[in-house]
Amino acid sequence: MLTDMHIAVIGGDARQLEVIRKLIELDAKLSLIGFDQLDHGFTGATKGQIEELDFASLDAVILPVAGTDSEGKVDTIFSNKKVVLTKEQIEQTPPHFTVYSGISNTYLNEIIAVCSRNLVKLFERDDVAIYNSIPTVEGTLMMVIQHTDYTIHGSKVMVLGFGRTGMSVARSFQALGAHVRVGARRSEHLARITEMTFTPFHLKDLEQQVQDVDIVINTIPHPIVSANVIAKMPAHTLIIDLASKPGGTDFRYAEKRGVKAFLAPGLPGIVAPKTAGQILANVLTSLLAENKARKENGR
């Protein structure tokens, strides 16, 4: 149970609703910021504005998957009011205070570091990333089916990156009969790609490898699908970029050349918000319980 823990859920999408439900079940004291347009009452939680929030009493803040933007603004799809998280607010919190966010950026990293507080980036955890790869794969399959006029079976599919998401994507497309090539840089990844019966290639050879590809699925959050790469693709190639914003694709050049390209970093929250929210809720409640135990033990 999370009795006596004061937690603020600030902004977010439908995934946060599952987190809120779970925290209420566990008897946490909840403050909801950026939910003023939400019809659901959530008995046991208090809606309010960030200016009214008592940061000195907070044990934790839960931010949306995207965290904040470069100026501290938090996405709030259930409110039209601007919500900004500032260094001055964090400074008011107790020393054990922790911020939980899906990902982070320079702004969030800096204000947490300056205030000597804790930041947990949930999407850097293996458990969250692996669980999230399930709805990500389903959403990717949906997008490919919607935006192609040929079957996945028999298609030449290229997956860039062989992390937790890349591995799940490659395995699922191969199971549907696609010919799957996987690009990576690390020798151990290339070895694992071979062991799993995909066709491996080094990313330095990407321009040569894309010349006959039907579908490219990128999971690498760095510029990788450049104009030079897109120029070598067949005109019918479909690009699905799963990397966090701004993705790893030159979308401007793709549009100029007439190649379909979509940035889709938040698929779990789009195609399966309930499941994606439950994944976050389960991990968050476990982490919060650990923090509560450390606080009670004076550590």
Coordinates of C-alpha atoms in Angstrom, one line a residue, residues 34-267:
G34 CA -3.9 19.1 -16.1
F35 CA -7.1 17.0 -15.8
D36 CA -9.7 19.7 -15.4
Q37 CA -11.6 18.6 -18.6
L38 CA -11.8 14.9 -17.6
D39 CA -15.3 13.9 -16.7
H40 CA -14.2 11.0 -14.5
G41 CA -14.4 12.0 -10.9
F42 CA -11.7 9.7 -9.5
T43 CA -12.9 9.5 -6.0
G44 CA -9.9 9.8 -3.7
A45 CA -8.0 12.2 -6.0
T46 CA -8.0 16.0 -6.1
K47 CA -7.9 18.0 -9.3
G48 CA -6.2 21.3 -9.2
Q49 CA -3.8 23.8 -10.9
I50 CA 0.0 23.5 -10.6
E51 CA 0.1 26.9 -8.9
E52 CA -2.0 25.5 -6.1
L53 CA 0.1 22.4 -5.6
D54 CA 2.0 22.1 -2.3
F55 CA 5.4 20.9 -3.6
A56 CA 6.8 20.8 0.0
S57 CA 4.5 17.9 0.9
L58 CA 5.1 15.8 -2.3
D59 CA 6.9 12.5 -2.3
A60 CA 6.8 12.1 -6.1
V61 CA 5.6 13.6 -9.4
I62 CA 4.6 11.4 -12.3
L63 CA 5.0 13.1 -15.7
P64 CA 3.7 11.9 -19.1
V65 CA 5.8 9.6 -21.2
A66 CA 7.3 12.5 -23.1
G67 CA 8.2 14.3 -19.8
T68 CA 8.5 18.1 -20.5
D69 CA 9.5 20.1 -23.6
S70 CA 12.7 22.2 -23.6
E71 CA 11.1 24.9 -21.6
G72 CA 9.4 22.8 -19.0
K73 CA 5.9 22.6 -20.6
V74 CA 4.0 19.4 -19.9
D75 CA 1.5 18.0 -22.4
T76 CA -2.0 18.0 -21.0
I77 CA -4.6 16.5 -23.4
F78 CA -7.3 16.8 -20.7
S79 CA -6.8 20.5 -20.2
N80 CA -6.3 23.6 -22.3
K81 CA -4.3 25.4 -19.6
K82 CA -0.5 25.7 -19.8
V83 CA 1.3 23.6 -17.3
V84 CA 5.1 24.2 -16.7
L85 CA 7.4 22.4 -14.3
T86 CA 10.1 24.7 -12.9
K87 CA 13.3 24.5 -10.9
E88 CA 11.7 26.8 -8.3
Q89 CA 8.9 24.2 -7.7
I90 CA 11.4 21.3 -7.4
E91 CA 13.5 23.3 -4.9
Q92 CA 10.5 23.3 -2.5
T93 CA 10.3 19.5 -2.4
P94 CA 11.8 17.2 0.3
P95 CA 15.1 15.5 -0.3
H96 CA 13.6 12.1 -1.0
F97 CA 11.4 13.5 -3.7
T98 CA 11.4 11.7 -7.1
V99 CA 10.2 12.6 -10.6
Y100 CA 9.0 9.7 -12.8
S101 CA 9.0 10.3 -16.5
G102 CA 9.0 8.1 -19.6
I103 CA 11.9 9.9 -21.1
S104 CA 13.9 13.0 -20.3
N105 CA 15.7 15.9 -22.0
T106 CA 18.3 18.5 -21.1
Y107 CA 15.8 20.8 -19.4
L108 CA 14.5 18.1 -17.0
N109 CA 17.9 16.6 -16.4
E110 CA 19.3 20.0 -15.4
I111 CA 16.6 21.1 -13.0
I112 CA 16.6 17.8 -11.2
A113 CA 20.4 17.8 -11.0
V114 CA 20.6 21.4 -9.7
C115 CA 18.0 20.6 -7.0
S116 CA 19.8 17.2 -6.1
R117 CA 16.5 15.3 -6.5
N118 CA 15.9 11.9 -8.1
L119 CA 14.8 11.3 -11.7
V120 CA 13.6 7.9 -12.9
K121 CA 13.3 7.4 -16.7
L122 CA 10.8 4.6 -17.1
F123 CA 11.5 3.9 -20.8
E124 CA 15.1 3.2 -20.1
R125 CA 14.1 0.2 -18.0
D126 CA 14.3 -3.1 -19.7
D127 CA 11.0 -4.3 -18.2
V128 CA 9.0 -1.3 -19.4
A129 CA 10.6 -1.3 -22.9
I130 CA 10.0 -5.1 -23.4
Y131 CA 6.4 -4.9 -22.3
N132 CA 5.8 -1.8 -24.4
S133 CA 7.2 -3.6 -27.5
I134 CA 4.1 -5.7 -27.6
P135 CA 1.6 -2.9 -28.4
T136 CA 4.3 -1.2 -30.4
V137 CA 4.5 -4.2 -32.7
E138 CA 0.7 -4.4 -33.0
G139 CA 0.5 -0.7 -33.9
T140 CA 3.3 -1.1 -36.5
L141 CA 1.6 -4.0 -38.1
M142 CA -1.6 -1.9 -38.3
M143 CA 0.1 1.0 -39.9
V144 CA 1.9 -1.2 -42.5
I145 CA -1.4 -2.8 -43.4
Q146 CA -3.2 0.6 -43.7
H147 CA -0.5 2.2 -45.9
T148 CA 0.5 -0.6 -48.3
D149 CA -1.3 -2.3 -51.1
Y150 CA 0.7 -5.6 -50.8
T151 CA 0.9 -8.3 -48.1
I152 CA 3.4 -8.4 -45.4
H153 CA 3.9 -12.1 -46.4
G154 CA 6.7 -12.1 -49.0
S155 CA 7.6 -8.4 -48.4
K156 CA 11.2 -7.3 -47.9
V157 CA 11.2 -5.7 -44.5
M158 CA 14.2 -3.8 -43.0
V159 CA 14.4 -3.2 -39.3
L160 CA 17.0 -0.6 -38.1
G161 CA 18.3 -1.2 -34.6
F162 CA 18.2 -4.4 -32.6
G163 CA 17.2 -3.2 -29.1
R164 CA 14.2 -4.4 -27.2
T165 CA 11.7 -3.0 -29.7
G166 CA 13.7 -3.8 -32.8
M167 CA 14.0 -7.5 -31.8
S168 CA 10.2 -7.8 -31.2
V169 CA 9.4 -6.0 -34.5
A170 CA 11.7 -8.2 -36.5
R171 CA 10.4 -11.4 -34.9
S172 CA 6.8 -10.5 -35.5
F173 CA 7.2 -9.6 -39.2
Q174 CA 9.2 -12.7 -39.9
A175 CA 6.4 -14.8 -38.3
L176 CA 4.0 -13.3 -40.8
G177 CA 6.2 -14.4 -43.7
A178 CA 8.2 -11.3 -44.4
H179 CA 11.9 -11.5 -45.5
V180 CA 13.5 -9.6 -42.6
R181 CA 16.8 -7.8 -42.8
V182 CA 18.1 -6.2 -39.6
G183 CA 20.8 -3.4 -39.5
A184 CA 23.0 -2.9 -36.4
R185 CA 26.5 -1.7 -35.6
R186 CA 27.5 -3.8 -32.6
S187 CA 29.1 -7.2 -33.4
E188 CA 27.2 -9.0 -30.7
H189 CA 23.9 -7.7 -32.2
L190 CA 24.9 -8.8 -35.7
A191 CA 25.7 -12.3 -34.2
R192 CA 22.3 -12.4 -32.4
I193 CA 20.5 -11.3 -35.6
T194 CA 22.2 -14.2 -37.4
E195 CA 21.3 -16.7 -34.6
M196 CA 17.6 -15.6 -34.8
T197 CA 17.6 -16.4 -38.6
F198 CA 17.2 -12.8 -39.8
T199 CA 19.5 -11.4 -42.5
P200 CA 22.1 -9.1 -40.8
F201 CA 23.9 -6.1 -42.2
H202 CA 26.1 -3.4 -40.8
L203 CA 24.5 0.1 -40.8
K204 CA 27.5 1.5 -42.7
D205 CA 26.1 -0.4 -45.7
L206 CA 22.5 1.0 -45.3
E207 CA 22.5 2.9 -48.7
Q208 CA 23.2 -0.3 -50.6
Q209 CA 20.8 -2.4 -48.5
V210 CA 17.7 -0.3 -49.1
Q211 CA 17.7 -0.5 -52.9
D212 CA 15.1 -3.2 -53.1
V213 CA 13.3 -2.8 -49.7
D214 CA 9.5 -2.6 -49.4
I215 CA 9.2 -1.5 -45.7
V216 CA 11.7 0.2 -43.4
I217 CA 11.1 0.3 -39.7
N218 CA 13.5 2.5 -37.7
T219 CA 14.0 2.2 -34.0
I220 CA 17.2 4.3 -33.7
P221 CA 16.7 7.8 -32.2
H222 CA 19.4 9.4 -34.3
P223 CA 19.5 10.6 -38.0
I224 CA 19.9 7.3 -39.8
V225 CA 17.4 7.3 -42.7
S226 CA 19.0 10.3 -44.4
A227 CA 18.2 11.9 -47.8
N228 CA 21.0 9.9 -49.3
V229 CA 19.4 6.7 -48.0
I230 CA 15.9 7.6 -49.1
A231 CA 17.2 8.5 -52.6
K232 CA 18.3 4.9 -53.0
M233 CA 14.9 3.4 -52.0
P234 CA 12.2 2.3 -54.5
A235 CA 9.4 4.8 -54.7
H236 CA 6.9 2.4 -53.1
T237 CA 8.9 1.9 -49.9
L238 CA 7.0 2.7 -46.7
I239 CA 9.0 4.1 -43.7
I240 CA 7.7 3.7 -40.1
D241 CA 9.9 5.5 -37.6
L242 CA 9.3 4.3 -34.1
A243 CA 12.1 6.4 -32.5
S244 CA 11.4 9.1 -30.1
K245 CA 10.8 12.6 -31.5
P246 CA 12.1 13.9 -33.9
G247 CA 12.9 10.4 -35.1
G248 CA 15.7 9.2 -37.3
T249 CA 14.2 10.0 -40.7
D250 CA 14.6 12.9 -43.0
F251 CA 10.8 13.4 -43.4
R252 CA 11.2 16.6 -45.5
Y253 CA 13.1 14.7 -48.2
A254 CA 10.9 11.7 -48.0
E255 CA 7.9 13.9 -48.7
K256 CA 9.7 15.7 -51.5
R257 CA 10.5 12.3 -53.1
G258 CA 7.0 10.9 -52.6
V259 CA 8.1 8.2 -50.2
K260 CA 5.5 7.5 -47.5
A261 CA 7.1 8.1 -44.1
F262 CA 5.4 8.3 -40.7
L263 CA 6.8 9.2 -37.2
A264 CA 5.0 7.0 -34.7
P265 CA 6.9 7.1 -31.3
G266 CA 3.8 6.7 -29.1
L267 CA 2.1 3.7 -30.6

